[in-house]
PDB file of C-alpha atoms in Angstrom:
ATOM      1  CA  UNK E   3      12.608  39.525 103.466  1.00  0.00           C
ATOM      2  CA  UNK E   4       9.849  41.838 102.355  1.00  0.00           C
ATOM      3  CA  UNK E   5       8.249  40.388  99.340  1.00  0.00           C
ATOM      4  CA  UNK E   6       5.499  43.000  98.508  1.00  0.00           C
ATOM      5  CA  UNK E   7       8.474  45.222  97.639  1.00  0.00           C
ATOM      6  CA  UNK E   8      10.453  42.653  95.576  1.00  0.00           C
ATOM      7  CA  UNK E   9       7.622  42.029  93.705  1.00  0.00           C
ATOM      8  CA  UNK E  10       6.423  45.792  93.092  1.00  0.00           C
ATOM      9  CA  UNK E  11      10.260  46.700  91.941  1.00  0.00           C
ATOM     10  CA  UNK E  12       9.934  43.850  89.412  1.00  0.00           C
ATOM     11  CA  UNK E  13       6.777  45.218  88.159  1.00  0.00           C
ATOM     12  CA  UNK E  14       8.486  48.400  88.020  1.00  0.00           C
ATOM     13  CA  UNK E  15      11.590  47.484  85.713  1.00  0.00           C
ATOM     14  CA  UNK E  16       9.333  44.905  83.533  1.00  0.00           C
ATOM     15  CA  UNK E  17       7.123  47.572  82.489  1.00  0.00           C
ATOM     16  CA  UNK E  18      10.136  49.826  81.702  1.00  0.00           C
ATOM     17  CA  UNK E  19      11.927  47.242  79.916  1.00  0.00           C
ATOM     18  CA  UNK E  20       8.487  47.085  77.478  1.00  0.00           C
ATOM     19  CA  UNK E  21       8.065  50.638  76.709  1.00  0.00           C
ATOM     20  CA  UNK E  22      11.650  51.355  76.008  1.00  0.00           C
ATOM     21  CA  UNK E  23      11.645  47.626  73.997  1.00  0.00           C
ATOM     22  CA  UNK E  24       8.630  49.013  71.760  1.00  0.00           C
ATOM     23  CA  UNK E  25       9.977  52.463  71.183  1.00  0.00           C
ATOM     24  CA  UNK E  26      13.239  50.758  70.081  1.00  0.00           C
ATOM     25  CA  UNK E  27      11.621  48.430  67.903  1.00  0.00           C
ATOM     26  CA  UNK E  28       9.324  51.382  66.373  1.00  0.00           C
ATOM     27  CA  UNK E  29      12.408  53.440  65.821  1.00  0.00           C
ATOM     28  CA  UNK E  30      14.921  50.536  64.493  1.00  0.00           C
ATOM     29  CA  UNK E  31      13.447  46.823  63.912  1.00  0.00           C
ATOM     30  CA  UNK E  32      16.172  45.092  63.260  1.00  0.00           C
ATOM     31  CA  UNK E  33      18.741  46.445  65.808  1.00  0.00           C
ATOM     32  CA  UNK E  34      16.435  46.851  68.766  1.00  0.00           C
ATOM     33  CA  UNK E  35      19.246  46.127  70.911  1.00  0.00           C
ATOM     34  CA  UNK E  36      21.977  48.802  70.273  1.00  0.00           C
ATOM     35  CA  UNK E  37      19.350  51.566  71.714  1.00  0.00           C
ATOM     36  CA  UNK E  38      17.979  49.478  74.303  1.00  0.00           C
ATOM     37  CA  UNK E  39      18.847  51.412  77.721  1.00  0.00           C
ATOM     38  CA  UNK E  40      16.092  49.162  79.898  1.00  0.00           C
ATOM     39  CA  UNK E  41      18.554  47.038  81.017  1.00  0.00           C
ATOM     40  CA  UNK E  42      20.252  49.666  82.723  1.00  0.00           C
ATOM     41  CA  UNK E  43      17.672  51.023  84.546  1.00  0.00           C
ATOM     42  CA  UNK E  44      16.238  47.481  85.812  1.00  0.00           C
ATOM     43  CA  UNK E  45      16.996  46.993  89.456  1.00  0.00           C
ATOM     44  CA  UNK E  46      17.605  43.000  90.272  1.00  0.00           C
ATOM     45  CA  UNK E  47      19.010  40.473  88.749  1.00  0.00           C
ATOM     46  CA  UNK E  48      15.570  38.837  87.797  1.00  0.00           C
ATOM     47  CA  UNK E  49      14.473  42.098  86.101  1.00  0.00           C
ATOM     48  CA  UNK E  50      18.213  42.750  84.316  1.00  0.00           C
ATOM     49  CA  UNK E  51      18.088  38.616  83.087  1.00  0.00           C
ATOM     50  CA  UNK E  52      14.156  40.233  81.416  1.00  0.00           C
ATOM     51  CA  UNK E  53      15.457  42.954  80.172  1.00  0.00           C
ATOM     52  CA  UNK E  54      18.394  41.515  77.948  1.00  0.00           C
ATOM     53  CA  UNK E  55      16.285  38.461  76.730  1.00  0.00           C
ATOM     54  CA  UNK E  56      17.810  36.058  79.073  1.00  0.00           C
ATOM     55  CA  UNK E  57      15.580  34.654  81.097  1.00  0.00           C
ATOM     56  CA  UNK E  58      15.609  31.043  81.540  1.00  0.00           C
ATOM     57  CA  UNK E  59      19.607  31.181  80.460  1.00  0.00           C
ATOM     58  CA  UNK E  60      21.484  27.566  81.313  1.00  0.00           C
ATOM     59  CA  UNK E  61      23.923  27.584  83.202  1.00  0.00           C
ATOM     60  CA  UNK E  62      27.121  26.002  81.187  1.00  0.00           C
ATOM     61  CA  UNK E  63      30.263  25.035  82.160  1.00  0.00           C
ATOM     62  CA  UNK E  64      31.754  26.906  78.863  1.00  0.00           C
ATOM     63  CA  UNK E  65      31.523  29.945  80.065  1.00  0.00           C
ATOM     64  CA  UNK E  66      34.402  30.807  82.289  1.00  0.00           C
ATOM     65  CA  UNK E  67      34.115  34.206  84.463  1.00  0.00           C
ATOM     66  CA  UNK E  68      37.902  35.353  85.854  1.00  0.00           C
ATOM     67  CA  UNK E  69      37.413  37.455  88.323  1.00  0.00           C
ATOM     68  CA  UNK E  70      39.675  37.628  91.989  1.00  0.00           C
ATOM     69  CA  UNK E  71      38.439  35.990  94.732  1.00  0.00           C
ATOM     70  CA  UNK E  72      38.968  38.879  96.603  1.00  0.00           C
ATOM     71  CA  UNK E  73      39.165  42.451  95.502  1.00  0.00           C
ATOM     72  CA  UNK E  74      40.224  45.048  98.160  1.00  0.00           C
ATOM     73  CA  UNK E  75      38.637  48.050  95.882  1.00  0.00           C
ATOM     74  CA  UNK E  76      35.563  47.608  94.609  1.00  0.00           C
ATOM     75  CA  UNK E  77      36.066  50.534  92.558  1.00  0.00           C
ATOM     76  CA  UNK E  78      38.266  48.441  89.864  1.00  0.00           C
ATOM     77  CA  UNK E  79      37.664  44.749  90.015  1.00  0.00           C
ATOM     78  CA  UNK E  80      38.887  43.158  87.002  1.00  0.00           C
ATOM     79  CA  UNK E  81      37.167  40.240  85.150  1.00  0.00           C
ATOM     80  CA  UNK E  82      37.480  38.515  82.394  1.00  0.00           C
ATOM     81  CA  UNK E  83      34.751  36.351  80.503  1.00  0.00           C
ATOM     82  CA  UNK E  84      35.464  33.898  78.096  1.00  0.00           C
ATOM     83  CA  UNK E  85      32.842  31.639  76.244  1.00  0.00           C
ATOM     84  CA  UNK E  86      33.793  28.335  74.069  1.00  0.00           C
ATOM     85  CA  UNK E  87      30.514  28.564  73.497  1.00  0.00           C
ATOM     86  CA  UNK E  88      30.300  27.799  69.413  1.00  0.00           C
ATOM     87  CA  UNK E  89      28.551  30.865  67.459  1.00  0.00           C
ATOM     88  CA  UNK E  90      28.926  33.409  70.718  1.00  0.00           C
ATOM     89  CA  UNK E  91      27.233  36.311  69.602  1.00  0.00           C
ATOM     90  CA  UNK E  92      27.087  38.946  72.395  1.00  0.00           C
ATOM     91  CA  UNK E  93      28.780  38.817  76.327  1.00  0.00           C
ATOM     92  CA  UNK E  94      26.866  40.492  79.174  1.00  0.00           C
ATOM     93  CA  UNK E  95      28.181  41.164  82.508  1.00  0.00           C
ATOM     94  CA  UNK E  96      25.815  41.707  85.705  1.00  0.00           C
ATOM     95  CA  UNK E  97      26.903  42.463  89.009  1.00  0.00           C
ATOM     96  CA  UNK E  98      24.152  40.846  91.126  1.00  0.00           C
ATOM     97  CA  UNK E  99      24.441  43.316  94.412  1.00  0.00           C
ATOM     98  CA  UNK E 100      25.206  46.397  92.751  1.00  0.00           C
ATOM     99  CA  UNK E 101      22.170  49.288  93.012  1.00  0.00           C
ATOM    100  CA  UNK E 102      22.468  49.002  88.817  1.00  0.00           C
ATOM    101  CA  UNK E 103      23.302  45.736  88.562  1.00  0.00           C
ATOM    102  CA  UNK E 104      24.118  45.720  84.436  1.00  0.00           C
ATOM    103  CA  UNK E 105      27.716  45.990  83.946  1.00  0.00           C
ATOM    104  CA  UNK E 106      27.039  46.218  80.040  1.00  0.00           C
ATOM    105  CA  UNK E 107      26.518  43.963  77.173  1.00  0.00           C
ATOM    106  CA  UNK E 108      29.176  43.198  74.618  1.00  0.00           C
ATOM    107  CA  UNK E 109      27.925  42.226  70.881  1.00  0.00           C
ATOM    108  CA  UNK E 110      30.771  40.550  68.843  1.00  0.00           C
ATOM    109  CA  UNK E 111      30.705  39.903  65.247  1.00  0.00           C
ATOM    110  CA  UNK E 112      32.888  39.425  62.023  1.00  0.00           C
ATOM    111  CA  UNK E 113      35.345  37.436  63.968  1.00  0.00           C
ATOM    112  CA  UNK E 114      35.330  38.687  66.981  1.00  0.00           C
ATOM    113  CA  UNK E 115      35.863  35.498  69.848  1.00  0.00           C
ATOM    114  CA  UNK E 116      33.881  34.835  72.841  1.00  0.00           C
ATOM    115  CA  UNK E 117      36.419  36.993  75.045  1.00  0.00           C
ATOM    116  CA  UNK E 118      35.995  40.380  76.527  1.00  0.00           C
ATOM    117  CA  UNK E 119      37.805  41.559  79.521  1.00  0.00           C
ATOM    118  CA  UNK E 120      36.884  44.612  81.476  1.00  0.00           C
ATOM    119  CA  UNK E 121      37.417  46.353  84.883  1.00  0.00           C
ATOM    120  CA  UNK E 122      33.704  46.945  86.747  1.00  0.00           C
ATOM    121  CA  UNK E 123      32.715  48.351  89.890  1.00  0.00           C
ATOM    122  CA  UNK E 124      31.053  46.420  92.697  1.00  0.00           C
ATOM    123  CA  UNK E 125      29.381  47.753  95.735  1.00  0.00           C
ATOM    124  CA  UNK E 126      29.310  44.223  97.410  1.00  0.00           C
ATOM    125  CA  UNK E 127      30.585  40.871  97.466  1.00  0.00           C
ATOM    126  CA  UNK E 128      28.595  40.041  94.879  1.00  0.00           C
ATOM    127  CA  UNK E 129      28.403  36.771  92.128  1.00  0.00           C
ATOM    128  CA  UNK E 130      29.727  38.805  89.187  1.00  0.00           C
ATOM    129  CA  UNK E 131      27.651  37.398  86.123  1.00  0.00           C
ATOM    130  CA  UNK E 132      28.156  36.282  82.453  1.00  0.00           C
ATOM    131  CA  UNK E 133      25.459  35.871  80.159  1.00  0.00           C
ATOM    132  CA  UNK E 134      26.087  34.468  76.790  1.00  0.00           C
ATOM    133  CA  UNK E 135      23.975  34.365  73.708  1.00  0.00           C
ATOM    134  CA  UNK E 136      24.858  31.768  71.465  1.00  0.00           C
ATOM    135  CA  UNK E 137      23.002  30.983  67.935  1.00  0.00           C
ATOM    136  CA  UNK E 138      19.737  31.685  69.927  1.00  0.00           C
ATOM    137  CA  UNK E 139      20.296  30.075  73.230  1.00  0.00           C
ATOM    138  CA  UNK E 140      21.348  31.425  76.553  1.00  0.00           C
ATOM    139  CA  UNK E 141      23.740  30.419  78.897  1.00  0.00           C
ATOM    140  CA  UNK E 142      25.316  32.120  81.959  1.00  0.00           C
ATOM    141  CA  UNK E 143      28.127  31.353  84.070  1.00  0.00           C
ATOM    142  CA  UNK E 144      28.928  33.387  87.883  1.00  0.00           C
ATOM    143  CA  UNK E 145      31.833  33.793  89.763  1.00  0.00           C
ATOM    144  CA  UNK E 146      31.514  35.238  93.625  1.00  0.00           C
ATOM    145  CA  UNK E 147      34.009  38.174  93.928  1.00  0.00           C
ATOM    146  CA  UNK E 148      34.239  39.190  98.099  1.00  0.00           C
ATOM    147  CA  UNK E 149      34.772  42.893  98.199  1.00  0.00           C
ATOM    148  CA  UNK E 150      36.450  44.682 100.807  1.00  0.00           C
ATOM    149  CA  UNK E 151      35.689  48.693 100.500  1.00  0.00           C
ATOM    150  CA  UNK E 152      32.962  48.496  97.944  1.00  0.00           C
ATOM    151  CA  UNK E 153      33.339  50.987  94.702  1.00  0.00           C
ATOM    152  CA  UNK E 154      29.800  52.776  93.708  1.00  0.00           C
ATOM    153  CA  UNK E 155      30.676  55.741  95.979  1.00  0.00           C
ATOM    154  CA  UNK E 156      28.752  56.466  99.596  1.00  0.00           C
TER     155      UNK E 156
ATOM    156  CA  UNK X  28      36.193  67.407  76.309  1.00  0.00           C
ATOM    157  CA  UNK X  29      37.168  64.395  75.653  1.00  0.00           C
ATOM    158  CA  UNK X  30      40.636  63.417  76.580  1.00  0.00           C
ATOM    159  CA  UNK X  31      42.960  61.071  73.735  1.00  0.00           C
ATOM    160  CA  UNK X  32      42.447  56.923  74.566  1.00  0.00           C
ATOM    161  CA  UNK X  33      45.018  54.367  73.779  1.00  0.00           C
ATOM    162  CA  UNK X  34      44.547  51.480  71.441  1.00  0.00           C
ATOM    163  CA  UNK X  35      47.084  48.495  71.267  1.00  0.00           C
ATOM    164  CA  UNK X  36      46.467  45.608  68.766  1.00  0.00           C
ATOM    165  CA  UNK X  37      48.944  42.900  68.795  1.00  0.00           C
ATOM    166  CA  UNK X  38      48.420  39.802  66.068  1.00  0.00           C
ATOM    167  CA  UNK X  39      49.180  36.298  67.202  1.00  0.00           C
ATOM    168  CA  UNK X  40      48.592  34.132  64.511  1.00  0.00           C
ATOM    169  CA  UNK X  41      45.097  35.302  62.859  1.00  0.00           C
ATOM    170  CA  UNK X  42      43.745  36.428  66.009  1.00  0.00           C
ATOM    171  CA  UNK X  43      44.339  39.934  67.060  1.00  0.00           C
ATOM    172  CA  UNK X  44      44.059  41.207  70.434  1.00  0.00           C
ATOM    173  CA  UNK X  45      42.940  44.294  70.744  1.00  0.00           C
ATOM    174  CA  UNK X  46      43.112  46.502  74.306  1.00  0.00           C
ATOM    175  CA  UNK X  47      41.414  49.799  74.964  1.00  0.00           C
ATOM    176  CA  UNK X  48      41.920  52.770  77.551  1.00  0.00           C
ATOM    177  CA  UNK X  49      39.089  55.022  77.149  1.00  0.00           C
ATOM    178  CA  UNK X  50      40.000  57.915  79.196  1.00  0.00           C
ATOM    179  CA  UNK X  51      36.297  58.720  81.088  1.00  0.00           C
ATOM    180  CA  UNK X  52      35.060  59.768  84.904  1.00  0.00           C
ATOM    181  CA  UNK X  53      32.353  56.995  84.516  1.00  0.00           C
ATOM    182  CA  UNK X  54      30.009  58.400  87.422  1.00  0.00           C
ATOM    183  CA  UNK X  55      27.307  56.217  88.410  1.00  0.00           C
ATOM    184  CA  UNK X  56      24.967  59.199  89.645  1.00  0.00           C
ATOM    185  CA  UNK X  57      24.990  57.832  92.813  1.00  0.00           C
ATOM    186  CA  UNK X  58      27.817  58.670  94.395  1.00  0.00           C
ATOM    187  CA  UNK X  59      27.657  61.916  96.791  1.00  0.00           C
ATOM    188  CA  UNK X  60      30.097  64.562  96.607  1.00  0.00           C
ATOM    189  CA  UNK X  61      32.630  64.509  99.507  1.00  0.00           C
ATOM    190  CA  UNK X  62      32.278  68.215 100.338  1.00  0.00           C
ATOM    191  CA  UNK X  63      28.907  69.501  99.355  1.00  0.00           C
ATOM    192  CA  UNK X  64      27.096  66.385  99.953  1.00  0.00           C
ATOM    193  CA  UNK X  65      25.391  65.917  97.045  1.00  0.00           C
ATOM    194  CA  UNK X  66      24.823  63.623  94.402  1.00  0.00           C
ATOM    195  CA  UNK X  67      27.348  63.952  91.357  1.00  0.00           C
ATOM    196  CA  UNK X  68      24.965  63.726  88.337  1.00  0.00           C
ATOM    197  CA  UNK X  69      25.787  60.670  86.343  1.00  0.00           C
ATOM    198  CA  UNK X  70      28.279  60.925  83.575  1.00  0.00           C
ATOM    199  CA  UNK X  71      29.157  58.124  81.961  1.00  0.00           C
ATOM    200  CA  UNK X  72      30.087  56.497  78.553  1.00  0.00           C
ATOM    201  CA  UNK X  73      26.797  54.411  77.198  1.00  0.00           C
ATOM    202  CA  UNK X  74      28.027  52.875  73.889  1.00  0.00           C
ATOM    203  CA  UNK X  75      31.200  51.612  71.992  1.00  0.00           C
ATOM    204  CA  UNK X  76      31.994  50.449  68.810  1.00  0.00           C
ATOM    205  CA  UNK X  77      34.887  49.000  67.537  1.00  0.00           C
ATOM    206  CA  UNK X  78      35.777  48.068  63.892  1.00  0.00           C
ATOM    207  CA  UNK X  79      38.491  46.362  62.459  1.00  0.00           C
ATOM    208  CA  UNK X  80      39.188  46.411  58.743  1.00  0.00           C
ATOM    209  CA  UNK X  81      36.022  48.448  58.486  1.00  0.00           C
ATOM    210  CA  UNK X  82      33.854  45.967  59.601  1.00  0.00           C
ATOM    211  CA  UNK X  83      32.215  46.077  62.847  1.00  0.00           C
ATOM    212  CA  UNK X  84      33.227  43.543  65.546  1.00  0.00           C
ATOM    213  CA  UNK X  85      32.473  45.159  68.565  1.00  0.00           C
ATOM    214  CA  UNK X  86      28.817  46.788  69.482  1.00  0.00           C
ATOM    215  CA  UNK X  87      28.927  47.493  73.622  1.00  0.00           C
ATOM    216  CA  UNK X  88      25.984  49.053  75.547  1.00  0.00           C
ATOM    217  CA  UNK X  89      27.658  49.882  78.962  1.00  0.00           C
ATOM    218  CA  UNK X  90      26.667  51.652  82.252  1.00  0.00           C
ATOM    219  CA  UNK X  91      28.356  53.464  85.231  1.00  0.00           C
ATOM    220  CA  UNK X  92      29.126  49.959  86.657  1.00  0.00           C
ATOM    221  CA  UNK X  93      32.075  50.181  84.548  1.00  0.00           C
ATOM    222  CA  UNK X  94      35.383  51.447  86.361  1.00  0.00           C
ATOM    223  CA  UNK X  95      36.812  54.864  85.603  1.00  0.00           C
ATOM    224  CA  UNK X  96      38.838  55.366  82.796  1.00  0.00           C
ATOM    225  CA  UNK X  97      37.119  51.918  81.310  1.00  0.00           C
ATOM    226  CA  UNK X  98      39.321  49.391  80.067  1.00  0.00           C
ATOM    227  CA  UNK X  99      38.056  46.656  77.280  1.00  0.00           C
ATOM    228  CA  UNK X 100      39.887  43.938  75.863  1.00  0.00           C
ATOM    229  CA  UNK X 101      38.481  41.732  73.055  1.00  0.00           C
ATOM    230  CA  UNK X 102      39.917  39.394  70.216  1.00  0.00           C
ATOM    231  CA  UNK X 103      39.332  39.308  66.753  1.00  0.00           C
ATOM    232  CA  UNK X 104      39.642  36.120  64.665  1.00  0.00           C
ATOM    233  CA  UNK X 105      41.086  36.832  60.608  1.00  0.00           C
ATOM    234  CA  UNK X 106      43.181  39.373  61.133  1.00  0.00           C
ATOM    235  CA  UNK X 107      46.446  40.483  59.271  1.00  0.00           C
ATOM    236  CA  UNK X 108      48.811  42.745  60.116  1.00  0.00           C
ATOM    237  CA  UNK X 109      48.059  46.149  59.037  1.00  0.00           C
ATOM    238  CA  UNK X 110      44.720  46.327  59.485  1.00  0.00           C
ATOM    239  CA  UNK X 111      42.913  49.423  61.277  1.00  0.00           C
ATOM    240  CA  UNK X 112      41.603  49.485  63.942  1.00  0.00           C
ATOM    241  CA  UNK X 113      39.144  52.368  65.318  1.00  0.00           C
ATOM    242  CA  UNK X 114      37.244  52.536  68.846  1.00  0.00           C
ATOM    243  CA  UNK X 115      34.890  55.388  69.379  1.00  0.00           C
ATOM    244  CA  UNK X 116      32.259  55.852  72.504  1.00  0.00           C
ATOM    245  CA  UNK X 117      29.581  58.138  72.795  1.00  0.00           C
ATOM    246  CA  UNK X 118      28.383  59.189  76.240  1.00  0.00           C
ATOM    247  CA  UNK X 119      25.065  59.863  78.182  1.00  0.00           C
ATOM    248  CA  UNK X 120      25.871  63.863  77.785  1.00  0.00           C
ATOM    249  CA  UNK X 121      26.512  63.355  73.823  1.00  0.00           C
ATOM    250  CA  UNK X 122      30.306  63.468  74.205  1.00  0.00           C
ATOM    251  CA  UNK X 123      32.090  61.152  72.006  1.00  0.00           C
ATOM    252  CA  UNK X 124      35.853  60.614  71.102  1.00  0.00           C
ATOM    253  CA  UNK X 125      37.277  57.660  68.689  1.00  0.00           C
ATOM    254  CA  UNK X 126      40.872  56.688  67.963  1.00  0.00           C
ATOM    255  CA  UNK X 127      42.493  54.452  65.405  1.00  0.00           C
ATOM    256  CA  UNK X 128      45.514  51.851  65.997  1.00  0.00           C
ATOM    257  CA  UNK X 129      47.274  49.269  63.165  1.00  0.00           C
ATOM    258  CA  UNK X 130      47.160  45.693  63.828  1.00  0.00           C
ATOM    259  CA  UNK X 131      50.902  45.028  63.894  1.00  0.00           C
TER     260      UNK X 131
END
C-alpha cells in the first residue's frame, strides 16, 4: 500500500472541497449545497465522506441499502436506500471503488420520505454506500455489491 | 437536444410514489471510445429537481456514476390525487429538459 500517495490525493480533494465550499458560500449562504460540485471531484471515500459534511457519520441499522448481491453489469446496478431515520433530510450514495466514487446526493423536503431508488454504475465489487443526514446527525449504512464486467467504460 | 422523459406518480394512501426516466447518455469522461481510442468528454446530467404541488421535494446533485438514461424513484408523504408533478435536470453542458405528470 503506498501511503505517501493516499495521503497527497487526500490533500488534493480537501483543498478542493474548501475553495469550491467558500465560493459557494460567497455566492449563496444559505444553500451552499445545491452548487457544491467538490464532492464530485473528490477521489476516496475519506475525501467524498469531507466533502458532503459527513465525516464521523454512525453507522445505523435504520438505514437499509438494497442493492444485488451480485450484479453481472456494472453498467446498471440497481439500489435502493431507505432510511427510518426520523427527520431524514437528504440521501447520498457513494460507490467506494469507483474512480468518482459520489453517486449523488438526494435532498428531500415537504414530505418527501427517506426513500430514493436509483440505478448507478460500479467499476468494482465495491460496498455501495448510504449516507443519511438526519436533523443534524449523520448516519451511513453499506451494502457490498460483487460485480462481474464492471460499468465505467475501459 | 434533449429527448422527452417519463414521469409516473401513483398515490397509495397519502404517499405518492413518484418514478422518473430521464432520457440522458450519462458519460463519465472516462470511458475511451471503442474506435478512435479516445476519451469521450464527459456529458452528464448534474442536478434535478422535482416539485410536487409546487413545492419542492426533491433537490439531487448527481454525477456520471449514475447509469444511462438515469432512473429515480422517490416518495412523497401528503399527497392527493391531482396534484402536479414536474421533474426537470440541467446538465454539465447547460442542457436541460423538465416534464410534468398528475398524481392519480
Amino acid at each position: 500500500m503506498n501511503h505517501q500517495r493516499r495521503t497527497v490525493l487526500k490533500g488534493v480533494g480537501s483543498a478542493a472541497a474548501v475553495g469550491v465550499a467558500v465560493a459557494a458560500g460567497l455566492l449563496k449562504p444559505t444553500a451552499a449545497f445545491a452548487s457544491d460540485r467538490a464532492a464530485f471531484d473528490a477521489k476516496g471515500v475519506d475525501a467524498v465522506m469531507k466533502a458532503i459534511k459527513a465525516t464521523g457519520a454512525a453507522d445505523s441499522k435504520d438505514i437499509v441499502v438494497k442493492a444485488p448481491d451480485i450484479a453481472e453489469n456494472g453498467a446498471v446496478v440497481p439500489v435502493e436506500v431507505t432510511s427510518n431515520i426520523a427527520g431524514t433530510n437528504s440521501i447520498a450514495i457513494i460507490a467506494e471503488k469507483n474512480a468518482t466514487p459520489m453517486v449523488g446526493e438526494f435532498e428531500l423536503s415537504n414530505g418527501a420520505t427517506g426513500y430514493i431508488s436509483t440505478r448507478i454504475k460500479l467499476a468494482n465489487t465495491s460496498n455501495v454506500r448510504a449516507v443519511v443526514k438526519a436533523g443534524g446527525k449523520v448516519f451511513t449504512a453499506a451494502k457490498e455489491v460483487k460485480v462481474t464486467i464492471g460499468g465505467c467504460g475501459g | 437536444m434533449a429527448e422527452p422523459m417519463k414521469i409516473r406518480a401513483t398515490l397509495a394512501g397519502d404517499v405518492a410514489d413518484i418514478k422518473v426516466l430521464m432520457n440522458h447518455v450519462m458519460e463519465t469522461g472516462t470511458r475511451k471510445d471503442a474506435k478512435t481510442g479516445q476519451l469521450v468528454p464527459a456529458h452528464h446530467i448534474n442536478s434535478i429537481v422535482a416539485t410536487l404541488g409546487g413545492k419542492t421535494v426533491l433537490q439531487a446533485e448527481i454525477g456520471g456514476a449514475v447509469s444511462k438514461n438515469p432512473f429515480l424513484g422517490f416518495k412523497v408523504k401528503g399527497a392527493k390525487a391531482g396534484d402536479k408533478v414536474t421533474v426537470s435536470w440541467v446538465d454539465n453542458k447547460g442542457d436541460k429538459n423538465s416534464a410534468e405528470a398528475t398524481v392519480g
